[in-house]
XYZ file of C-alpha atoms in Angstrom:
569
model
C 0.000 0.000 0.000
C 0.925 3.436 -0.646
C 2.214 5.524 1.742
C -0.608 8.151 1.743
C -2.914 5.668 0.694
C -5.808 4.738 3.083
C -7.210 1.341 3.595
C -10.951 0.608 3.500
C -10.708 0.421 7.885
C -8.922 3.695 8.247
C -11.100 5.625 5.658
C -14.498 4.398 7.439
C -12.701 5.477 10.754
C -11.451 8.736 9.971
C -15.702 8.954 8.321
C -17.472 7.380 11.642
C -14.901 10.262 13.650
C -15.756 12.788 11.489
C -19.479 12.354 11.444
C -19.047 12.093 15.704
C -17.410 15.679 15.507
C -20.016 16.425 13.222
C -22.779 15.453 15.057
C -21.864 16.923 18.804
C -24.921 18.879 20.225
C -26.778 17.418 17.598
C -27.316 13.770 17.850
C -28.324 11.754 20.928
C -25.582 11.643 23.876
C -25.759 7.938 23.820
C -24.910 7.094 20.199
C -21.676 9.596 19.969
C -20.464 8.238 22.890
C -20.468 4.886 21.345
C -18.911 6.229 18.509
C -16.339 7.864 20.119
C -15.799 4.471 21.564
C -15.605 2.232 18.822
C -12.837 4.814 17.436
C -11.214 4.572 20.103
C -11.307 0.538 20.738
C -10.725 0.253 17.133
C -7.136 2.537 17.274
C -5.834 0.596 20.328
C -6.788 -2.617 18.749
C -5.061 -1.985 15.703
C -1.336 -0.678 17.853
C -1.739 -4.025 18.969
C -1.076 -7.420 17.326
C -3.139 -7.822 14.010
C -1.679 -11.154 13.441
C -3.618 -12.803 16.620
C -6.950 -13.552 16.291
C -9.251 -13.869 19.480
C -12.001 -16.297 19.560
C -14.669 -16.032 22.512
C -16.888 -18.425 23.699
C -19.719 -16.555 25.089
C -22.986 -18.618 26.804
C -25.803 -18.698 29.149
C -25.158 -20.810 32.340
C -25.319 -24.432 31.695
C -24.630 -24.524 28.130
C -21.847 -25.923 28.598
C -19.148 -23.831 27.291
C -15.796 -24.310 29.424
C -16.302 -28.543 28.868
C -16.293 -27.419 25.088
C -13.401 -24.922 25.450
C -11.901 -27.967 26.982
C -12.467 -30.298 24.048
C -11.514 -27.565 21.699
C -8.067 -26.904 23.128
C -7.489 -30.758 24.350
C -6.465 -29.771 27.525
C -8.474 -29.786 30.926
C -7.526 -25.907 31.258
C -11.447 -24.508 32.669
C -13.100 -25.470 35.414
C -16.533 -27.363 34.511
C -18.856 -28.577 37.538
C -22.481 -28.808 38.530
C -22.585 -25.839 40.308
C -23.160 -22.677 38.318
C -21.238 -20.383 37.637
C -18.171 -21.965 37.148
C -15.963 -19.357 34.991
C -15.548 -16.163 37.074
C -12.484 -14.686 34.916
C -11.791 -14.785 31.518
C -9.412 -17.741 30.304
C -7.084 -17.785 27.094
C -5.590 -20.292 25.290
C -2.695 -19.039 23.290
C -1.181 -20.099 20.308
C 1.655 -18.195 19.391
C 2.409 -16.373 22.628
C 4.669 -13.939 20.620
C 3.260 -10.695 20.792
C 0.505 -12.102 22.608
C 0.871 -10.317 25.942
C 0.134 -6.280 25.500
C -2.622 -7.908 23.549
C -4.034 -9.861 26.367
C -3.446 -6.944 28.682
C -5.703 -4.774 26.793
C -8.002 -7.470 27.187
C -7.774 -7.858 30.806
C -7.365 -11.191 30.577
C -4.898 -12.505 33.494
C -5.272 -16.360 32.864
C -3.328 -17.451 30.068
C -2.254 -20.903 29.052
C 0.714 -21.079 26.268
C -0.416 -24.395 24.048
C 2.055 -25.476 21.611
C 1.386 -27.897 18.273
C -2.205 -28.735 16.982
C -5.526 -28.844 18.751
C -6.454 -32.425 19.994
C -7.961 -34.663 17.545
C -6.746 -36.377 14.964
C -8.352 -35.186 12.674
C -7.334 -31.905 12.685
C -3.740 -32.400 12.458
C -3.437 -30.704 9.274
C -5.245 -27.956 9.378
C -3.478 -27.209 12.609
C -0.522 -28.109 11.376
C -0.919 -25.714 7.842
C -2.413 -23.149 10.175
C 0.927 -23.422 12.868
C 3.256 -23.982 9.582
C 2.254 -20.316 8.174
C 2.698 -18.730 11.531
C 6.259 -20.673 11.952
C 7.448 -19.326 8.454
C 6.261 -15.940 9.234
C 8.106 -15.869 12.434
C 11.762 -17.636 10.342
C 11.653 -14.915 7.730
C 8.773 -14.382 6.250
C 7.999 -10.778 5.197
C 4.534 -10.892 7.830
C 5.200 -10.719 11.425
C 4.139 -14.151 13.012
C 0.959 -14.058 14.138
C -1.038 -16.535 16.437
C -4.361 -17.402 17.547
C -6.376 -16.459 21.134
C -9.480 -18.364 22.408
C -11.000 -17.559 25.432
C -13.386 -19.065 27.717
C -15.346 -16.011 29.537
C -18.419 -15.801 32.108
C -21.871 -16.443 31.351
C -23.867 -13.754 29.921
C -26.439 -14.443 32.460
C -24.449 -15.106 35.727
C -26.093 -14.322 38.989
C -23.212 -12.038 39.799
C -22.996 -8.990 38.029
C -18.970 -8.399 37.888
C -19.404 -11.888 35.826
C -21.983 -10.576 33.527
C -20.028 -7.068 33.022
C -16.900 -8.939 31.771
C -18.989 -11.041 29.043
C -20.425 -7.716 28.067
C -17.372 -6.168 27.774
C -15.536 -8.578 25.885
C -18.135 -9.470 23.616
C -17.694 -5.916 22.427
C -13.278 -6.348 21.895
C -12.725 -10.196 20.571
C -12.640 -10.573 16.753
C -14.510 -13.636 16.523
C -17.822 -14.654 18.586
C -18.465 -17.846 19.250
C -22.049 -18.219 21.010
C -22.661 -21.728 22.845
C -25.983 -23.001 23.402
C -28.029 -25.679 25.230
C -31.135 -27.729 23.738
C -32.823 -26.232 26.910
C -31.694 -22.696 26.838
C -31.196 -21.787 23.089
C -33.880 -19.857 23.030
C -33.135 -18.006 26.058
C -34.605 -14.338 26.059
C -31.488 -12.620 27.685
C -29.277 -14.107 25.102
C -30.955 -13.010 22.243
C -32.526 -9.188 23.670
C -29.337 -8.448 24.663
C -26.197 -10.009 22.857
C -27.202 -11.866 19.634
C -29.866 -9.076 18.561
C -27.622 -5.727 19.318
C -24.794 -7.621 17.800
C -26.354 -8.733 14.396
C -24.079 -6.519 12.717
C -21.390 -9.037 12.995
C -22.489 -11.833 11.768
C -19.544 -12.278 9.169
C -17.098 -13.075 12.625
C -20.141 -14.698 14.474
C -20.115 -18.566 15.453
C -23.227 -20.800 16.654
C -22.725 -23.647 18.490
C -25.552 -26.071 19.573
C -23.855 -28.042 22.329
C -24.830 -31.471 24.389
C -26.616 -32.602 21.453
C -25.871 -35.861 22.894
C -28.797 -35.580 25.118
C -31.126 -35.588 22.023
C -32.344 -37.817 19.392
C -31.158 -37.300 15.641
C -34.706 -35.992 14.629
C -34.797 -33.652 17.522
C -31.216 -32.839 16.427
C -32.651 -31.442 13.401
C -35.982 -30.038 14.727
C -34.143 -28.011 17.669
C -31.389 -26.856 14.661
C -34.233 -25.924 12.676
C -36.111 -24.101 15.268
C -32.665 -22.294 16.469
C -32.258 -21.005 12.939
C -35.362 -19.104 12.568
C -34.724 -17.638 16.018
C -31.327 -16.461 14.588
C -33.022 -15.130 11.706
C -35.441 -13.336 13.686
C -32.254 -11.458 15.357
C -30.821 -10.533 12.225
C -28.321 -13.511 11.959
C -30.086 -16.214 9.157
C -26.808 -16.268 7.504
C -24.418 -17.544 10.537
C -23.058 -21.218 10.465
C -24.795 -23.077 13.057
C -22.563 -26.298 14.488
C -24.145 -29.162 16.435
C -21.931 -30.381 19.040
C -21.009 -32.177 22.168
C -18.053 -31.676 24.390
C -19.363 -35.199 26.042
C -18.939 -37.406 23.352
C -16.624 -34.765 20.887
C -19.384 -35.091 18.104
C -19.227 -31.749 15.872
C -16.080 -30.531 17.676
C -13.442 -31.109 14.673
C -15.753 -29.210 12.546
C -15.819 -26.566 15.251
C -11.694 -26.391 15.594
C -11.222 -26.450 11.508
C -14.130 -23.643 11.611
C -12.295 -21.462 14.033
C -8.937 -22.458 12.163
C -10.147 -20.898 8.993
C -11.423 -17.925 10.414
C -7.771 -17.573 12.219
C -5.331 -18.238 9.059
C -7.471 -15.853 7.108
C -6.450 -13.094 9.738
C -8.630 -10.643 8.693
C -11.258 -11.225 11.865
C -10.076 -8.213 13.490
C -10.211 -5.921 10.699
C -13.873 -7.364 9.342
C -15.127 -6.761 13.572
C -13.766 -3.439 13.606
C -15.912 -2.967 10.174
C -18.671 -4.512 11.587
C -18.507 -1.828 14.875
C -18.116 1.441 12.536
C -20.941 0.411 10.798
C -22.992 -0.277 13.744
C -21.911 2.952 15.237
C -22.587 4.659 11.984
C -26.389 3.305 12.009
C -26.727 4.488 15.538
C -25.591 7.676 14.388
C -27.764 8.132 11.730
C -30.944 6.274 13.387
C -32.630 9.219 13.704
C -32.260 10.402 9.927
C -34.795 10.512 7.716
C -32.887 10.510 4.207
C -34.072 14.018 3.595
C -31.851 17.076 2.631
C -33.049 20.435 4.124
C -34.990 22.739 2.087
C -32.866 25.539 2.724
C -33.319 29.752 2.542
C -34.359 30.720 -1.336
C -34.181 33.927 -2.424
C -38.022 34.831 -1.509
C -37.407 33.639 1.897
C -34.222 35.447 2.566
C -36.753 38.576 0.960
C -39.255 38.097 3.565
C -36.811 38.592 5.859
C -35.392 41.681 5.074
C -38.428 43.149 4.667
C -39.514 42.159 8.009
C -35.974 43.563 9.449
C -36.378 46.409 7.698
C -39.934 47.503 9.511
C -38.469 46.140 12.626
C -35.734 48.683 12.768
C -37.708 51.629 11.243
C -37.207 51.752 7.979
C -40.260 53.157 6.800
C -39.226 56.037 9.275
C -36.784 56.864 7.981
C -37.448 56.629 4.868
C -40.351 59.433 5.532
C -37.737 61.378 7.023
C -35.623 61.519 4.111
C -38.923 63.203 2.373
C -39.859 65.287 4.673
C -35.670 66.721 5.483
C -35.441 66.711 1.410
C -38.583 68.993 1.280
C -37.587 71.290 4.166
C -34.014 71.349 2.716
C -35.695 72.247 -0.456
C -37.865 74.918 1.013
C -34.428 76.489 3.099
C -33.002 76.471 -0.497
C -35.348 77.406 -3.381
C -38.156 78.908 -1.209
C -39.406 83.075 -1.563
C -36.155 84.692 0.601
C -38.688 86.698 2.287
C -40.412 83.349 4.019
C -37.448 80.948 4.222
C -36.865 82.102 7.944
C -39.851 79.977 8.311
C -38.538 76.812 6.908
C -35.206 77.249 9.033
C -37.044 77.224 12.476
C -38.606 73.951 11.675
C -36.376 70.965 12.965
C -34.873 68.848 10.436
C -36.473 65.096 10.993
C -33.377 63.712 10.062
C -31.214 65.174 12.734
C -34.460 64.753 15.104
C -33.336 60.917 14.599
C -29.918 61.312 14.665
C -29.233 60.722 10.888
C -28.327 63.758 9.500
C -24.842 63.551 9.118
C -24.703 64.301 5.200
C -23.391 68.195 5.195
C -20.109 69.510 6.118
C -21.644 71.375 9.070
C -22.605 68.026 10.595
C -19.044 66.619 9.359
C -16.893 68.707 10.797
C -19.143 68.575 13.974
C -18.566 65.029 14.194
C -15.038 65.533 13.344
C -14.182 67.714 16.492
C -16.263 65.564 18.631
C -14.843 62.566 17.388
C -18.217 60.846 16.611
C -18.026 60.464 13.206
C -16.860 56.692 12.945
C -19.331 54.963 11.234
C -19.209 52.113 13.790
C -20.017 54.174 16.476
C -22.979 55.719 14.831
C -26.560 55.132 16.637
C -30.276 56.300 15.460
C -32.742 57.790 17.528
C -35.269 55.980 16.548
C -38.531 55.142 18.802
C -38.105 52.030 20.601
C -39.028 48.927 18.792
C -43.025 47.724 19.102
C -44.280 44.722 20.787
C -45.586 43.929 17.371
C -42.920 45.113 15.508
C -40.438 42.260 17.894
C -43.009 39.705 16.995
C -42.962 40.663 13.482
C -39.178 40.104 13.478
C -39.078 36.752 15.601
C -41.761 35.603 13.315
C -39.919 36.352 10.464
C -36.602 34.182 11.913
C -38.590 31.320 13.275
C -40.235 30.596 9.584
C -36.651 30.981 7.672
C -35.604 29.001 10.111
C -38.626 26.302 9.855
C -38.455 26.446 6.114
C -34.881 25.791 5.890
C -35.015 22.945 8.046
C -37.525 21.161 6.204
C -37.141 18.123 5.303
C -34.449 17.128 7.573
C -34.419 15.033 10.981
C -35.789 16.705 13.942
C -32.547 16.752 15.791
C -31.436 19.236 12.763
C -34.125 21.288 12.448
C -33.798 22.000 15.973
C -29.880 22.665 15.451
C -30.763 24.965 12.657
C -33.265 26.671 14.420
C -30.844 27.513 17.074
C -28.499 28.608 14.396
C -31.090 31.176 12.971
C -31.390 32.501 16.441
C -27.618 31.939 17.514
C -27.074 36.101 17.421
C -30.121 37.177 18.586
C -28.876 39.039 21.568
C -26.153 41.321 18.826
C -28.957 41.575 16.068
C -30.654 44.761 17.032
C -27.637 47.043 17.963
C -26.370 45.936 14.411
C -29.898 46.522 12.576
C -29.643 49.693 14.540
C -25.858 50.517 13.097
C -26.714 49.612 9.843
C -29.682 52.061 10.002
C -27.212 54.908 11.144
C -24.084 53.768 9.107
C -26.719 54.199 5.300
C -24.990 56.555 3.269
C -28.739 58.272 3.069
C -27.161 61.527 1.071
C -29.265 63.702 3.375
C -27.104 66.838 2.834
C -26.771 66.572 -0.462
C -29.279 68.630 -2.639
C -30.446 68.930 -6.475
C -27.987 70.810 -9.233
C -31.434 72.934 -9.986
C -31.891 74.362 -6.174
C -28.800 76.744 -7.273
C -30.846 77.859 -10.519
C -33.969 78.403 -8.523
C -32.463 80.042 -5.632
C -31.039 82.867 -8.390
C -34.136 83.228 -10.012
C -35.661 83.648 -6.817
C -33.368 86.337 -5.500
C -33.422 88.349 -8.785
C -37.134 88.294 -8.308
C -36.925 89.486 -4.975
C -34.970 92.140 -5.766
C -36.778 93.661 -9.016
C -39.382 93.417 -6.286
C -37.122 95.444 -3.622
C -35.952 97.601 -6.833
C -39.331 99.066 -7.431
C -40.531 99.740 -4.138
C -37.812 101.406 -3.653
C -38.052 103.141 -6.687
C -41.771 104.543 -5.803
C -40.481 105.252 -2.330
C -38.243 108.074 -3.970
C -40.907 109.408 -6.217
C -43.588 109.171 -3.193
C -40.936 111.305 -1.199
C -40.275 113.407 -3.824
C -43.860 114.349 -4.707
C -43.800 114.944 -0.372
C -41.159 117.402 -0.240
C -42.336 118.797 -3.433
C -39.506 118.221 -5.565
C -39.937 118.153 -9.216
C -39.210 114.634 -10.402
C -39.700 113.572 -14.051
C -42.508 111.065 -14.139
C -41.190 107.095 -14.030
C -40.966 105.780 -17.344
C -43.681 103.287 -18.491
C -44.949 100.180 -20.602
C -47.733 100.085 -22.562
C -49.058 102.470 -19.536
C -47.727 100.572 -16.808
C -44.780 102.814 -14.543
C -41.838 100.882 -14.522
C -41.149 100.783 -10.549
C -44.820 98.842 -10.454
C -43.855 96.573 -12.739
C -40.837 95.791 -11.207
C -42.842 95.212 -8.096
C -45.852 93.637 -9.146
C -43.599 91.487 -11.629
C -41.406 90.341 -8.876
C -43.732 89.141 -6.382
C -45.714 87.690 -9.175
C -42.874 85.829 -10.617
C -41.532 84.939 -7.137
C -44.628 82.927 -6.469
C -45.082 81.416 -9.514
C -41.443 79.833 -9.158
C -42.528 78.975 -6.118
C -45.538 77.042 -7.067
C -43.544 75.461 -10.190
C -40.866 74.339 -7.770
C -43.207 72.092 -5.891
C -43.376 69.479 -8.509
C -39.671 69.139 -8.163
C -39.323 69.017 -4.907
C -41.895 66.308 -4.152
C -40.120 63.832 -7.486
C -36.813 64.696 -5.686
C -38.390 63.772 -2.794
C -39.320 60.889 -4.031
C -36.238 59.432 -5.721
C -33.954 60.635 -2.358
C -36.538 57.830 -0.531
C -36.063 55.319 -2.971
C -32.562 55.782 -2.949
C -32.505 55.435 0.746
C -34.928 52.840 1.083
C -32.044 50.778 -0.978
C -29.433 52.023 0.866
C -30.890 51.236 4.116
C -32.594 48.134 2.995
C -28.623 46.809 1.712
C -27.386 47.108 4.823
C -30.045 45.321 6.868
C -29.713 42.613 4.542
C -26.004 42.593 4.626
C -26.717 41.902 8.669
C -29.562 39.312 8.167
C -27.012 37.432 5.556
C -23.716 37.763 8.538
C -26.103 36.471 11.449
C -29.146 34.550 10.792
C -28.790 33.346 6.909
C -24.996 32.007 6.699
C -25.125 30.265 10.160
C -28.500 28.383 8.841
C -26.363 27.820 5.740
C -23.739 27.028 7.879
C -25.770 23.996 10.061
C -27.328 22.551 6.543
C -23.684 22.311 5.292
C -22.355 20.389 8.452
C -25.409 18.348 7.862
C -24.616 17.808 4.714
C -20.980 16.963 5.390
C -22.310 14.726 8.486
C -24.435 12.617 5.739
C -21.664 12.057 3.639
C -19.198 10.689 6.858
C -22.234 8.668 7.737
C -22.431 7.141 4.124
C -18.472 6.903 4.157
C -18.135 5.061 7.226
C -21.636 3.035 6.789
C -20.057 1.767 3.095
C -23.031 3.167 1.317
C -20.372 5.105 -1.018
């Protein structure tokens, strides 16, 4: 294998620990913990020796599984008796003790008995004896390591005493090969099958069945209590496991039993296909609570409706009339009769009312000398927020959020719903800076106030000109001087032209102004209601749409470590 290339075992590893990362605060407590543990089991198995195989007799009490152990290994090594239970610690029998011991350590297994040559029987001498030859030239100079073989005897599943039971448990979770022994009496015992054979389905390629004390029976109920053990297997998920008859009394069915557990040890891959087995258990645990559905995500008319419900939330539409009315009063100050603007100038611009008006150079260099004219430091004045204008806004967040999580599990949904809401304590001081920070142009004004205001003043003072003008000729005609008569049009004096034209022309700019000033108006709101409405999106995008985005991706990304370390791709 290549040096950066991955075998099928470390890439469904690195998947299952990915998807655990992946799926912290997210799926149930119980399933990533027995993730995290089959990682972990599965990386100290493998720094230990992968040329061993363990075999593990597992069994209810009186099936009689340390007299088969016995017949197995050919030595009188367990204890067997009437008196139940008989095994309180695990017991190996080792076959190639070389490299054997941090092995058996990690099991916890403190009784070990060093066999050398075959299994008794003589009819297993050569498997044995092909089995102990490929170890031997493995250990002389063959390129492999030597490698060996481990059966243990262990405590009944269903002792009375509970350290007994705890160690079976254990171990039936760490050996790579299972061998379950079973009684014509007991075979279909409930605890066996609710609580070992059924949870551990999954490994049914390393998984044994042995029928013991078959002596006791006839040959027809041989086959009927075979038959019957079979569909109870298949009922827990293991139809396709070999099933031996056996008996440890009279050694019927035991050679086929030691050349079974022979082939499963010279193919040494046990411990790799059990680790296999546990990632995709843990994977399935994992992902019991998936549906198969991918999350409908925020669309472009959801994301929208949000904005638009931000944007009342913080005002908007406030400001937005503000912008009118300080563009009209602005307007007025500019382009207005000179004679009345004093009136427009006492009125208070709405603008700076909210603490917006920050577009002129008076208001710039104000906020230059005070130091407030960082954008980021900027804040409105705008009322407080409603009690329906807050529910508007949650509402608005709880159905992007509820839309976007449709379709997936309800573990999800609920992550991405706490995603959507994840900076809701931040979200209206930022709605409120991004209100304050719109370039809104409030101080700028229209290329055609500069033409008016001329027009204006040139009226006003034709008008000035000719009252003044009739003042001299009224004060004349008082103090009796003799004053050539004012020049006229078509029978109109001059000076009352002047006047009567200014004034008249005066308001009629005035009233063909107003036209202007309301489309200017107009477009100055639009072009706030943009500004202002770019901004608030820019926030709903940095703290409620990209971490939704964000959850649906690591869902996504979960799914795929599932499917990785599950095999399904």
């Amino acid at each position: 294998m290549a040096k950066n290339e991955q075998s099928p075992l470390d890439h469904k590893l690195a998947a299952l620990q990915a998807a655990t990362k992946l799926g912290e605060g997210r799926v149930a407590e119980e399933a990533l913990a027995s993730a995290e543990q089959v990682v972990q089991r599965a990386g100290q198995r493998r720094q230990l020796s992968a040329d061993h195989t363990v075999v593990g007799f597992f069994g209810a009490t009186g099936s009689g599984k340390s007299s088969l152990f016995n017949a197995l290994t050919g030595q009188d090594l367990a204890r067997a008796a009437a008196t139940r239970p008989t095994t309180a610690e695990p017991m190996a029998a080792v076959w190639g003790a070389e490299g054997s011991g941090p092995l058996l350590d990690w099991l916890e297994v403190d009784q070990r008995h060093h066999l050398q040559g075959p299994l008794a029987g003589a009819d297993s001498q050569d498997t044995w004896a092909r089995l102990l030859g490929s170890w031997r030239g493995r250990s002389r100079g063959g390129s492999e390591s030597s490698g060996g073989l481990i059966v243990l005897d262990l405590p009944d599943v269903d002792s009375i005493a509970v350290h007994h039971r705890q160690v079976a448990a254990r171990l039936s979770g760490q050996v790579d090969v299972l061998v379950w022994v079973v009684d014509p009496q007991k075979y279909a015992d409930a605890v066996l099958h609710r609580e070992f054979l059924e949870p551990l389905s999954a490994h049914r390629g390393v998984t044994l069945v042995v029928l013991n004390q078959v002596d006791r029976l006839s040959e027809a109920d041989v086959a009927t209590v075979l038959a019957s053990l079979r569909q109870i297997l298949a009922a827990d998920g293991l139809g396709r496991v070999p099933v031996h008859a056996a008996s440890a009394e009279t050694g019927q069915g035991v050679e086929a039993l030691r050349q079974a557990v022979a082939e499963v040890a010279q193919r040494r891959s046990a411990a790799t296909e059990r680790l296999l087995s546990d990632v995709r258990t843990a994977a399935q645990a994992l992902g019991a609570e998936d549906a198969g559905g991918v999350p409908a995500g925020i669309g472009r008319r959801a994301e929208a409706r949000l904005v638009d419900a931000l944007s009342e939330a913080s005002g908007v539409n406030t400001v937005v009339r503000a912008v009118q009315q300080s563009y009209r009063l602005e307007a007025g100050r500019r382009t207005g009769w000179p004679v009345v603007r004093w009136m427009a100038r006492v009125r208070q611009d709405p603008l700076r009312r909210l603490g917006l008006r920050r577009g002129d150079s008076r208001d710039q260099a104000r906020g230059e000398s005070l130091g407030t004219d960082d954008p980021r430091v900027h804040r409105t004045s705008l009322p407080e927020r409603s009690p329906a204008q807050r529910a508007q806004a949650d509402g608005a967040i709880r159905a992007v959020a509820v839309g976007a999580g449709e379709g997936a599990p309800e573990n999800w949904r609920a992550a991405i719903r706490r995603a959507a809401r994840s900076h809701e304590q931040q979200l209206p001081d930022e709605l409120d800076q991004a209100v304050s920070s719109a370039e809104l142009r409030a101080g700028n004004g229209s290329w055609w106030w500069h033409v008016i205001n001329v027009l204006q003043w040139m009226a006003l003072l034709a008008a000035v000109a000719g009252l003044a003008w009739l003042g001299v000729l009224a004060l004349a005609a008082y103090l009796q001087f003799d004053l050539p008569p004012a020049p006229d049009v078509e029978g109109f004096p001059i000076p009352t032209l002047l006047v009567a034209g200014g004034l008249a022309f005066g308001v009629l700019l005035a009233l063909l102004t107003a036209p202007l000033v309301r489309l200017g108006a107009s477009r100055r709101a639009r072009h706030a209601r943009r500004r202002l409405r770019s901004g608030i999106a820019a926030v709903a995008r940095a703290r409620i749409v990209e971490p939704v985005e964000s959850e649906i991706e690591r869902y996504g990304a979960f799914r795929e470590a599932l499917a990785a370390a599950s095999g399904r791709h």
